mmCIF file with all atom_site columns, C-alpha atoms in Angstrom:
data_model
loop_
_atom_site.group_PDB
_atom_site.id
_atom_site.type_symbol
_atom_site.label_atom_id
_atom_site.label_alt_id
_atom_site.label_comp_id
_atom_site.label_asym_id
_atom_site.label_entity_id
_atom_site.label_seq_id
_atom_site.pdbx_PDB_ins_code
_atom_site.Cartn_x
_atom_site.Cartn_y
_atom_site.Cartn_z
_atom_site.occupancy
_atom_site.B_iso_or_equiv
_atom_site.pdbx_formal_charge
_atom_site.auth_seq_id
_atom_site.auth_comp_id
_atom_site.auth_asym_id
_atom_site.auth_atom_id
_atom_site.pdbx_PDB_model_num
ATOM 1   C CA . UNK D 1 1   ? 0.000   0.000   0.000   1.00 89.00 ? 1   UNK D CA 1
ATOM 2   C CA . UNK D 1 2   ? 1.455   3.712   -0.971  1.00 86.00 ? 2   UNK D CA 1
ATOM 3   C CA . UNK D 1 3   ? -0.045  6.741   1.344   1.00 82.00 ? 3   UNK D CA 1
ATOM 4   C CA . UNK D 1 4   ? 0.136   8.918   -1.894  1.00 84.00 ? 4   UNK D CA 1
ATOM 5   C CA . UNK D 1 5   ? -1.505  6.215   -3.947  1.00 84.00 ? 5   UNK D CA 1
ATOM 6   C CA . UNK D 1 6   ? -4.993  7.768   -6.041  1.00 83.00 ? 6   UNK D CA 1
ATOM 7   C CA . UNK D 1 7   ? -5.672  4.222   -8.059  1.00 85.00 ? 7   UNK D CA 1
ATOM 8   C CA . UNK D 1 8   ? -5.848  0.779   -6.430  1.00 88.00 ? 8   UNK D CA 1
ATOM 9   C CA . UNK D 1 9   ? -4.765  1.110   -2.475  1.00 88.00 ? 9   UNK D CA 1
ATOM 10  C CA . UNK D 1 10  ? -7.292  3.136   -1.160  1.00 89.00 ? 10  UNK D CA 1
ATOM 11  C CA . UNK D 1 11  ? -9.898  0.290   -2.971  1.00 92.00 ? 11  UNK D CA 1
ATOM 12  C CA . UNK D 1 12  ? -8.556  -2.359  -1.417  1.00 93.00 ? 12  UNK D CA 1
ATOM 13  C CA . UNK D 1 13  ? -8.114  -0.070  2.287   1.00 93.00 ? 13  UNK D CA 1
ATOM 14  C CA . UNK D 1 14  ? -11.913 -0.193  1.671   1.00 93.00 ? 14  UNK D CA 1
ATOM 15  C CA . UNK D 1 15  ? -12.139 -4.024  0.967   1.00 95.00 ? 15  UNK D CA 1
ATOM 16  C CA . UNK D 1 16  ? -10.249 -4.990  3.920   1.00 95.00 ? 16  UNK D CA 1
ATOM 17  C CA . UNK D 1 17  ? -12.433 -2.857  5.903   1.00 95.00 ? 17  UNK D CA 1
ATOM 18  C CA . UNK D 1 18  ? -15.639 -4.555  4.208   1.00 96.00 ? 18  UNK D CA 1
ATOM 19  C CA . UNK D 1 19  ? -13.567 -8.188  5.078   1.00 96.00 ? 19  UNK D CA 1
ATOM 20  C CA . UNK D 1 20  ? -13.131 -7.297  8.614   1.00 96.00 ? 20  UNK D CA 1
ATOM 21  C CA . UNK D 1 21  ? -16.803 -6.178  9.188   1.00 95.00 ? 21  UNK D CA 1
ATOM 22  C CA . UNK D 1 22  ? -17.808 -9.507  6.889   1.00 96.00 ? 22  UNK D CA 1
ATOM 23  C CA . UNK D 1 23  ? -15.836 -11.175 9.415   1.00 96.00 ? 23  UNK D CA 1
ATOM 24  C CA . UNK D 1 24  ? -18.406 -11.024 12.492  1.00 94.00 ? 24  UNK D CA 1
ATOM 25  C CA . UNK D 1 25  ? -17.102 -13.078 15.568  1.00 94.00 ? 25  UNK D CA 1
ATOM 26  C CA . UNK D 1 26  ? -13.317 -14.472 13.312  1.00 94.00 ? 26  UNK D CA 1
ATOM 27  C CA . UNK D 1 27  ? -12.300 -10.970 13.227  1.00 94.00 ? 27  UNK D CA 1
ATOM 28  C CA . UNK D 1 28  ? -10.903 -11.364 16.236  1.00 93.00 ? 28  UNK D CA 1
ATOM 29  C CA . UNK D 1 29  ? -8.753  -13.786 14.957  1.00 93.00 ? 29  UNK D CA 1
ATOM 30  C CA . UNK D 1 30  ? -7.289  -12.498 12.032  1.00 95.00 ? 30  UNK D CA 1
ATOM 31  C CA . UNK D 1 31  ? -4.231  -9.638  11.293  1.00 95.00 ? 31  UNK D CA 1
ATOM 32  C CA . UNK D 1 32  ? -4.241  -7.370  8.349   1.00 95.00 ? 32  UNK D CA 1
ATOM 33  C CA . UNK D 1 33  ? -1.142  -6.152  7.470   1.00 94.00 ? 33  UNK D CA 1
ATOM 34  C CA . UNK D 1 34  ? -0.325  -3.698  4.314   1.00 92.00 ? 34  UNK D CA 1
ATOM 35  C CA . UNK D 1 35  ? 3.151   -3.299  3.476   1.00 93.00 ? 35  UNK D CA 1
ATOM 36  C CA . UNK D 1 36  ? 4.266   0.246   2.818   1.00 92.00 ? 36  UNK D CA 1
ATOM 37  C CA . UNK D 1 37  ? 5.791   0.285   -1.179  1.00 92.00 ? 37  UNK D CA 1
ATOM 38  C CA . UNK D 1 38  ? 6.536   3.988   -0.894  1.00 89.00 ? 38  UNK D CA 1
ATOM 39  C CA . UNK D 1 39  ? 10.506  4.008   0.390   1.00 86.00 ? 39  UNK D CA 1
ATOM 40  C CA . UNK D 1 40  ? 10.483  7.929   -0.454  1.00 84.00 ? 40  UNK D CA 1
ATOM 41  C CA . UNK D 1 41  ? 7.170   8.496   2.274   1.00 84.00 ? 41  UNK D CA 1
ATOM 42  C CA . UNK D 1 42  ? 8.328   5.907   5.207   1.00 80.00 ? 42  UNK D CA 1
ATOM 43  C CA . UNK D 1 43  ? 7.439   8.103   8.284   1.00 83.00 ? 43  UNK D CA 1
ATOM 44  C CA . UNK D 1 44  ? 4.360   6.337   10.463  1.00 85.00 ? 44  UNK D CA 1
ATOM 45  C CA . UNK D 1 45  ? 3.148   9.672   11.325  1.00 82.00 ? 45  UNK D CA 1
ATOM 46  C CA . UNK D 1 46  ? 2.695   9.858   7.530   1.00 78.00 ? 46  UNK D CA 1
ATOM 47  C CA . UNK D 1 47  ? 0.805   6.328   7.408   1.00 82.00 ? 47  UNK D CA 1
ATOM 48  C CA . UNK D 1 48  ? -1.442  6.986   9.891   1.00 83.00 ? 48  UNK D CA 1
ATOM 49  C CA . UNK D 1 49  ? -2.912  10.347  8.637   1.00 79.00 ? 49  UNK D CA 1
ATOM 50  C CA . UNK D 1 50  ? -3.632  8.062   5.572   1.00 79.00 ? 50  UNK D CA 1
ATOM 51  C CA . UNK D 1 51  ? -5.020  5.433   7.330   1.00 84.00 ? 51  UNK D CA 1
ATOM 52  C CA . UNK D 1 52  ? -7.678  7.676   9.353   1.00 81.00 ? 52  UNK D CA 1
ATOM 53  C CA . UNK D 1 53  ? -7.933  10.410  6.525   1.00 77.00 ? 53  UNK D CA 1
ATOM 54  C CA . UNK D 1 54  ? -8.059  8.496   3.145   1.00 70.00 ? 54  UNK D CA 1
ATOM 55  C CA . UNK D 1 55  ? -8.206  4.538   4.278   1.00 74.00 ? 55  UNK D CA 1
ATOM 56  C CA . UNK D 1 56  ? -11.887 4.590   3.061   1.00 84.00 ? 56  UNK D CA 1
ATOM 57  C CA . UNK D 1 57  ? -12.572 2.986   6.599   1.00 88.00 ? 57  UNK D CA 1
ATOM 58  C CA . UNK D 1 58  ? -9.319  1.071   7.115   1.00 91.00 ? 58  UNK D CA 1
ATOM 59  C CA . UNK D 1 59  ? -8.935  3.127   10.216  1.00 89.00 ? 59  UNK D CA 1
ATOM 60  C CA . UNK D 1 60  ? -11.786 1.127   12.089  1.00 90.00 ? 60  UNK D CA 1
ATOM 61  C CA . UNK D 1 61  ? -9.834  -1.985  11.666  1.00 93.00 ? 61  UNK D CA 1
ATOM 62  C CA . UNK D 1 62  ? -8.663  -2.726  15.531  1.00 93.00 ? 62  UNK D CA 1
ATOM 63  C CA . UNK D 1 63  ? -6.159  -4.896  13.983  1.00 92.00 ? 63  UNK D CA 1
ATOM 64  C CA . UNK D 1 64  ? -4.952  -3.304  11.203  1.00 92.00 ? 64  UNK D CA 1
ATOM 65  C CA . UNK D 1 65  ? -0.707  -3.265  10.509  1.00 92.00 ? 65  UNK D CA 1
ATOM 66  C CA . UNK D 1 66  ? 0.643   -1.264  8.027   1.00 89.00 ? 66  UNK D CA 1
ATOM 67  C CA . UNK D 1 67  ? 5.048   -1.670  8.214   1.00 89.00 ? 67  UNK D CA 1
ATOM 68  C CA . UNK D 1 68  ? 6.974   0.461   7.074   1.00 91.00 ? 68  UNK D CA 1
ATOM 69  C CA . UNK D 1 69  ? 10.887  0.847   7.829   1.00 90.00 ? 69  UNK D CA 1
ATOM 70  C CA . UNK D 1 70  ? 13.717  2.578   5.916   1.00 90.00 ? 70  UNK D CA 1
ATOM 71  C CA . UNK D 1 71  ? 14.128  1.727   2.462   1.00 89.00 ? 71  UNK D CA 1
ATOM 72  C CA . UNK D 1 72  ? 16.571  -1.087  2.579   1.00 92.00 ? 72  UNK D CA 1
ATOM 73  C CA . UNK D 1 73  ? 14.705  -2.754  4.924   1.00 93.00 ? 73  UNK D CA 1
ATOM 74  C CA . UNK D 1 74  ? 11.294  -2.142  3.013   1.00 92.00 ? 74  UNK D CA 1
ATOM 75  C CA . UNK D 1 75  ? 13.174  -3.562  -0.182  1.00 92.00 ? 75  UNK D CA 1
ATOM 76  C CA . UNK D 1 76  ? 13.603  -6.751  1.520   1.00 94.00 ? 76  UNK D CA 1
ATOM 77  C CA . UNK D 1 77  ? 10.450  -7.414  2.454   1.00 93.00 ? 77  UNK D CA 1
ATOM 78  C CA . UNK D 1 78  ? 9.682   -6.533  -1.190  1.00 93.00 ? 78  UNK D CA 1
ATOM 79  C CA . UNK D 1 79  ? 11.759  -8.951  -2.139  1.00 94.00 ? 79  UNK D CA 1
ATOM 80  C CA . UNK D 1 80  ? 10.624  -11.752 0.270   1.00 92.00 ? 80  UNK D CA 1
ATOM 81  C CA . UNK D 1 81  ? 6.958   -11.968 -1.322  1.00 90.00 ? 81  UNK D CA 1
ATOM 82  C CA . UNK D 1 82  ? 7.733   -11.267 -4.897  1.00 91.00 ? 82  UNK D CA 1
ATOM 83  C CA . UNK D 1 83  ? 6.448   -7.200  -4.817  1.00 92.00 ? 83  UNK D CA 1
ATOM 84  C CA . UNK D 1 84  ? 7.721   -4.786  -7.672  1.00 93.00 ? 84  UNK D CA 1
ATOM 85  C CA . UNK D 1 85  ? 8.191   -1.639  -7.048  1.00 93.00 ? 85  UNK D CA 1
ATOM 86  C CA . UNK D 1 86  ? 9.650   1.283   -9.246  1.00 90.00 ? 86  UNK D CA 1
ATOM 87  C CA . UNK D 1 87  ? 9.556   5.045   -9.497  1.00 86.00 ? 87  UNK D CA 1
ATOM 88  C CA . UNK D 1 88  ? 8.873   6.730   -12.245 1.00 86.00 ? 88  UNK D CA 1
ATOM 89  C CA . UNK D 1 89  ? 8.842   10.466  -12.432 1.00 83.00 ? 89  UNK D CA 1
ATOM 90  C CA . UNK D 1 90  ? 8.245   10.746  -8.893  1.00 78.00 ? 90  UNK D CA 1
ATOM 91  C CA . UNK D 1 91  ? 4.840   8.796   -8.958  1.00 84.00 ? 91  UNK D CA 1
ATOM 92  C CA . UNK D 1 92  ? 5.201   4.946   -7.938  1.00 88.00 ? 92  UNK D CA 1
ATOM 93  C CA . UNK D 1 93  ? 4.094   1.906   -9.338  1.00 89.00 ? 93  UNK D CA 1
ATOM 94  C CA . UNK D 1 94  ? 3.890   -1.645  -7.832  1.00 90.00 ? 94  UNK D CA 1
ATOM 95  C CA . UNK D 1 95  ? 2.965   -4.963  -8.185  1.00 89.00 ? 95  UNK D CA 1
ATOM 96  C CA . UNK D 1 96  ? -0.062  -5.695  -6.276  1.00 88.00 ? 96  UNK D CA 1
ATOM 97  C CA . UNK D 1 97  ? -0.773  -8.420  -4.054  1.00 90.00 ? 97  UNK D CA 1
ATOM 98  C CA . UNK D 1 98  ? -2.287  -10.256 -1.306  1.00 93.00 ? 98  UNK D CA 1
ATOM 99  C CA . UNK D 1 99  ? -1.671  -13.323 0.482   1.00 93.00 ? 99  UNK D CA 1
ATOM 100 C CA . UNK D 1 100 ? -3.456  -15.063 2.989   1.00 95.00 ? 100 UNK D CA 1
ATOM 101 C CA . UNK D 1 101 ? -0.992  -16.466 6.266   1.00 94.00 ? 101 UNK D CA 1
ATOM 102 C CA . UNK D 1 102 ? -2.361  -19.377 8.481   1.00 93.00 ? 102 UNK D CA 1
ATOM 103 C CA . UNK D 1 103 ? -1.518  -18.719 12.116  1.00 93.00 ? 103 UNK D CA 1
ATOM 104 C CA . UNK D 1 104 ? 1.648   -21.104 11.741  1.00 91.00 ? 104 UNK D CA 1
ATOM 105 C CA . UNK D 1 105 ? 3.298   -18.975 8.812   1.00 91.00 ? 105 UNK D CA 1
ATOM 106 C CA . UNK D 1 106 ? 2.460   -20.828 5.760   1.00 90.00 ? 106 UNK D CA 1
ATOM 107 C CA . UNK D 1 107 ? 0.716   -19.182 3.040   1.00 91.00 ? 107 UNK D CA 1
ATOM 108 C CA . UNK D 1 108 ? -2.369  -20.525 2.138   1.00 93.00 ? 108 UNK D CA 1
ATOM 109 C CA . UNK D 1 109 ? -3.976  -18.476 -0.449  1.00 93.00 ? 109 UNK D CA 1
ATOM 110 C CA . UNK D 1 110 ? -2.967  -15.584 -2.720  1.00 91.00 ? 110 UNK D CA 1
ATOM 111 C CA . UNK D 1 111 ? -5.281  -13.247 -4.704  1.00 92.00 ? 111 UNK D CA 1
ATOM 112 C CA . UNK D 1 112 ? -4.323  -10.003 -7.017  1.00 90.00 ? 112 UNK D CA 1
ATOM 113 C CA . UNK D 1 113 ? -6.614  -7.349  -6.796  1.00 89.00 ? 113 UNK D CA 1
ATOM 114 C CA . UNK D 1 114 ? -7.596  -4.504  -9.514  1.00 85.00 ? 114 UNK D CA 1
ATOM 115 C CA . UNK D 1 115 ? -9.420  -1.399  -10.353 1.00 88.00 ? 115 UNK D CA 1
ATOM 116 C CA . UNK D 1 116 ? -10.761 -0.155  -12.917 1.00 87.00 ? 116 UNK D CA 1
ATOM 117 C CA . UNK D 1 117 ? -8.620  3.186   -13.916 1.00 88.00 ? 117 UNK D CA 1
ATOM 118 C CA . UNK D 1 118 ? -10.222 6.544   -14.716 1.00 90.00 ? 118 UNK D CA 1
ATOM 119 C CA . UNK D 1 119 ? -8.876  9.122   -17.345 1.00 89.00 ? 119 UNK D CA 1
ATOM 120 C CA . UNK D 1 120 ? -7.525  11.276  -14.570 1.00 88.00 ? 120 UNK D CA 1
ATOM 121 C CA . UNK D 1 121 ? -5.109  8.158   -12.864 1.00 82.00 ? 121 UNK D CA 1
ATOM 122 C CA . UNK D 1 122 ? -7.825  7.408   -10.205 1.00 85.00 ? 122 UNK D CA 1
ATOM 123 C CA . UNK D 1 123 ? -8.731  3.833   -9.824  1.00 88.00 ? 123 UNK D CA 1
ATOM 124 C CA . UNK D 1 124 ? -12.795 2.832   -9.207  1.00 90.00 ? 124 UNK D CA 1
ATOM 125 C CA . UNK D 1 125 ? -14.676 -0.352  -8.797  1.00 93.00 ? 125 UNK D CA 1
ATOM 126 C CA . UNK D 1 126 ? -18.475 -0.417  -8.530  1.00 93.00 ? 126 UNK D CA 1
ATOM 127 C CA . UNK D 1 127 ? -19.295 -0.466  -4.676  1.00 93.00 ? 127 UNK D CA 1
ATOM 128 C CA . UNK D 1 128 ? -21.002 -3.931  -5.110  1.00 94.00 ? 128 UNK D CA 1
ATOM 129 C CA . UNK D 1 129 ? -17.430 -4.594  -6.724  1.00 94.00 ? 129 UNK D CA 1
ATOM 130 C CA . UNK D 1 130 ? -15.714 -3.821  -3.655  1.00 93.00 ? 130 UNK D CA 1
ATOM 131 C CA . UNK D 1 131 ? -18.193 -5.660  -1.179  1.00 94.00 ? 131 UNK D CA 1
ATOM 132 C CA . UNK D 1 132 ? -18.141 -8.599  -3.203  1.00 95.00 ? 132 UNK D CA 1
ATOM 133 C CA . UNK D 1 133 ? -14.179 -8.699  -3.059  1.00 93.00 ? 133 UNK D CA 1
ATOM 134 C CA . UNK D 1 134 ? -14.579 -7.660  0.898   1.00 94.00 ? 134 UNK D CA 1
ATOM 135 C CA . UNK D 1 135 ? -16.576 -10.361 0.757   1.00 96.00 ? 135 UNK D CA 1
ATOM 136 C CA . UNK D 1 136 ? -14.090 -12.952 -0.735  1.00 95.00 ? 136 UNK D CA 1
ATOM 137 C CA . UNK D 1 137 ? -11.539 -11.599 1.697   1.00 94.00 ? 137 UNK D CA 1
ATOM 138 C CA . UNK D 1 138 ? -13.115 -12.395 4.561   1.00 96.00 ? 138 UNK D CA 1
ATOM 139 C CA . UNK D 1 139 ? -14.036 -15.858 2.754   1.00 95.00 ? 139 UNK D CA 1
ATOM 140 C CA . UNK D 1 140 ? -10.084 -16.864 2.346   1.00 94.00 ? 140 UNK D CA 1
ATOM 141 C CA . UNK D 1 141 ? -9.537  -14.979 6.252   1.00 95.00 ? 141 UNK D CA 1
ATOM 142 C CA . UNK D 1 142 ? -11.690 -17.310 7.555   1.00 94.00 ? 142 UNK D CA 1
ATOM 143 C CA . UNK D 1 143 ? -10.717 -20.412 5.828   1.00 93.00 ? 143 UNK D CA 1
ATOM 144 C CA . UNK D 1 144 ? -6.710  -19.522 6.460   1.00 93.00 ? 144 UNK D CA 1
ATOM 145 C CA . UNK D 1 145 ? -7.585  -18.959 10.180  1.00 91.00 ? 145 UNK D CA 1
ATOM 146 C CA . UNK D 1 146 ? -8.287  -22.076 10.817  1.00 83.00 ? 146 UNK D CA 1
#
């Protein structure tokens, strides 16, 4: 997830916070964690005015992670789960994805989400778009869980 992102990031902010709310009582039971791709714009204090101001809801997930670090660190993590990430005139783009984590470590599931992408850069699904793919999250949540 990128703070300055317009296009995908804050859709899926708003699908996790439809999965969480999907989740009813396994909530409690499940982590979601975002992984900052924006090494320029590390700073939490940065991440968390994005999570409360533009997270589309995000920000009413109790147990909601977003890491960050300094760029070498951030590049590893990159690294670890297959994420691209480049700049291009100062606007950056990244591979998305999203993997599901049983409690032990192992991976169980992993989906790539979209969005549709207006002329101005802005990305857009349908709201029953995005509740159906909150909806799917919480599916794969609940089955990785346990």
């Amino acid at each position: 997830m990128d703070d300055r992102c317009t296009d995908i990031c804050p859709i899926v902010a708003h699908e996790i916070a439809d999965a969480y709310h999907d989740l009813g009582p396994t909530a409690a039971e499940v982590d979601f964690v975002s992984v900052n791709v924006n090494a320029e714009h590390h700073a939490p204090a940065t991440l968390v005015s994005f999570i409360h101001v533009h997270g589309n809801g995000i920000g009413t997930v109790p147990r909601f992670f977003y890491v960050t670090g300094q760029p070498g660190a951030l590049r590893q993590v990159w690294s670890d789960f297959g994420i691209t990430v480049h700049l291009e005139r100062g606007k950056v783009f990244h591979s998305e994805g999203m993997y599901f984590i049983a409690p032990g470590g192992a991976e169980r599931y992993q989906a790539t989400p979209f969005a549709n992408m207006r002329k101005d850069g802005t990305g857009w699904l349908p709201p029953a778009t995005i509740a159906q793919w909150g909806q799917g999250i919480a599916k794969f949540a609940r089955k990785a869980a346990g």
